[in-house]
Amino acid sequence: MAAHNIAHATLKGPSVVKEICIGITLGLFAGGLWKMHHWNEQRKTRAFYDMLDKGEISVVVPEE
């Protein structure tokens, strides 16, 4: 009976090094996305104030 010689995967606990690498990779990816979001918001804000300084737009505050 050759069926008894089938190699089975042995279940082991989580690999600490693998978990740390996955965590670092996901953290860097999420941090990069967050940083890109902030750079985009900073660019929009800078463009708004540049246009405001040049007089291309004006901000009208409504009176109460």
PDB file of C-alpha atoms in Angstrom:
ATOM      1  CA  MET A   1       0.000   0.000   0.000  1.00  0.00           C
ATOM      2  CA  ALA A   2       1.671   3.160  -1.221  1.00  0.00           C
ATOM      3  CA  ALA A   3      -0.999   5.375   0.327  1.00  0.00           C
ATOM      4  CA  HIS A   4       0.811   5.328   3.661  1.00  0.00           C
ATOM      5  CA  ASN A   5       3.844   7.076   2.177  1.00  0.00           C
ATOM      6  CA  ILE A   6       2.050  10.307   1.137  1.00  0.00           C
ATOM      7  CA  ALA A   7       3.810  13.349   2.526  1.00  0.00           C
ATOM      8  CA  HIS A   8       1.503  15.515   4.579  1.00  0.00           C
ATOM      9  CA  ALA A   9       2.088  19.132   5.437  1.00  0.00           C
ATOM     10  CA  THR A  10       2.902  19.465   9.086  1.00  0.00           C
ATOM     11  CA  LEU A  11       1.056  22.237  10.839  1.00  0.00           C
ATOM     12  CA  LYS A  12       3.391  24.604  12.618  1.00  0.00           C
ATOM     13  CA  GLY A  13       2.826  27.747  14.578  1.00  0.00           C
ATOM     14  CA  PRO A  14       3.116  31.184  12.996  1.00  0.00           C
ATOM     15  CA  SER A  15       6.576  32.210  11.863  1.00  0.00           C
ATOM     16  CA  VAL A  16       7.618  35.235  13.879  1.00  0.00           C
ATOM     17  CA  VAL A  17      10.008  36.524  11.228  1.00  0.00           C
ATOM     18  CA  LYS A  18       7.369  36.123   8.512  1.00  0.00           C
ATOM     19  CA  GLU A  19       4.763  37.932  10.624  1.00  0.00           C
ATOM     20  CA  ILE A  20       7.185  40.802  11.302  1.00  0.00           C
ATOM     21  CA  CYS A  21       8.048  41.109   7.600  1.00  0.00           C
ATOM     22  CA  ILE A  22       4.377  41.110   6.598  1.00  0.00           C
ATOM     23  CA  GLY A  23       3.608  43.718   9.282  1.00  0.00           C
ATOM     24  CA  ILE A  24       6.459  45.988   8.187  1.00  0.00           C
ATOM     25  CA  THR A  25       5.452  45.659   4.524  1.00  0.00           C
ATOM     26  CA  LEU A  26       1.800  46.464   5.207  1.00  0.00           C
ATOM     27  CA  GLY A  27       2.776  49.333   7.508  1.00  0.00           C
ATOM     28  CA  LEU A  28       5.074  50.891   4.921  1.00  0.00           C
ATOM     29  CA  PHE A  29       2.428  50.493   2.209  1.00  0.00           C
ATOM     30  CA  ALA A  30      -0.316  52.078   4.336  1.00  0.00           C
ATOM     31  CA  GLY A  31       2.054  54.837   5.483  1.00  0.00           C
ATOM     32  CA  GLY A  32       3.005  55.577   1.876  1.00  0.00           C
ATOM     33  CA  LEU A  33      -0.637  55.890   0.874  1.00  0.00           C
ATOM     34  CA  TRP A  34      -1.325  58.173   3.850  1.00  0.00           C
ATOM     35  CA  LYS A  35       1.709  60.334   3.020  1.00  0.00           C
ATOM     36  CA  MET A  36       0.651  60.613  -0.637  1.00  0.00           C
ATOM     37  CA  HIS A  37      -2.807  61.728   0.534  1.00  0.00           C
ATOM     38  CA  HIS A  38      -1.278  64.463   2.692  1.00  0.00           C
ATOM     39  CA  TRP A  39       1.038  65.608  -0.107  1.00  0.00           C
ATOM     40  CA  ASN A  40      -2.008  65.927  -2.382  1.00  0.00           C
ATOM     41  CA  GLU A  41      -3.926  67.942   0.217  1.00  0.00           C
ATOM     42  CA  GLN A  42      -0.891  70.168   0.800  1.00  0.00           C
ATOM     43  CA  ARG A  43      -0.582  70.764  -2.956  1.00  0.00           C
ATOM     44  CA  LYS A  44      -4.266  71.775  -3.179  1.00  0.00           C
ATOM     45  CA  THR A  45      -3.935  74.138  -0.211  1.00  0.00           C
ATOM     46  CA  ARG A  46      -0.765  75.715  -1.587  1.00  0.00           C
ATOM     47  CA  ALA A  47      -2.389  76.204  -5.011  1.00  0.00           C
ATOM     48  CA  PHE A  48      -5.425  77.842  -3.368  1.00  0.00           C
ATOM     49  CA  TYR A  49      -3.345  80.325  -1.395  1.00  0.00           C
ATOM     50  CA  ASP A  50      -1.143  81.066  -4.408  1.00  0.00           C
ATOM     51  CA  MET A  51      -4.236  81.892  -6.467  1.00  0.00           C
ATOM     52  CA  LEU A  52      -5.577  83.996  -3.574  1.00  0.00           C
ATOM     53  CA  ASP A  53      -2.302  85.951  -3.333  1.00  0.00           C
ATOM     54  CA  LYS A  54      -2.250  86.569  -7.108  1.00  0.00           C
ATOM     55  CA  GLY A  55      -5.806  87.892  -7.006  1.00  0.00           C
ATOM     56  CA  GLU A  56      -7.130  85.210  -9.336  1.00  0.00           C
ATOM     57  CA  ILE A  57      -9.796  84.305  -6.780  1.00  0.00           C
ATOM     58  CA  SER A  58     -11.344  86.086  -3.850  1.00  0.00           C
ATOM     59  CA  VAL A  59     -12.963  84.849  -0.701  1.00  0.00           C
ATOM     60  CA  VAL A  60     -16.208  86.540   0.258  1.00  0.00           C
ATOM     61  CA  VAL A  61     -17.270  86.067   3.861  1.00  0.00           C
ATOM     62  CA  PRO A  62     -21.036  86.418   4.243  1.00  0.00           C
ATOM     63  CA  GLU A  63     -22.235  88.910   6.823  1.00  0.00           C
ATOM     64  CA  GLU A  64     -24.640  87.735   9.464  1.00  0.00           C
TER      65      GLU A  64
END
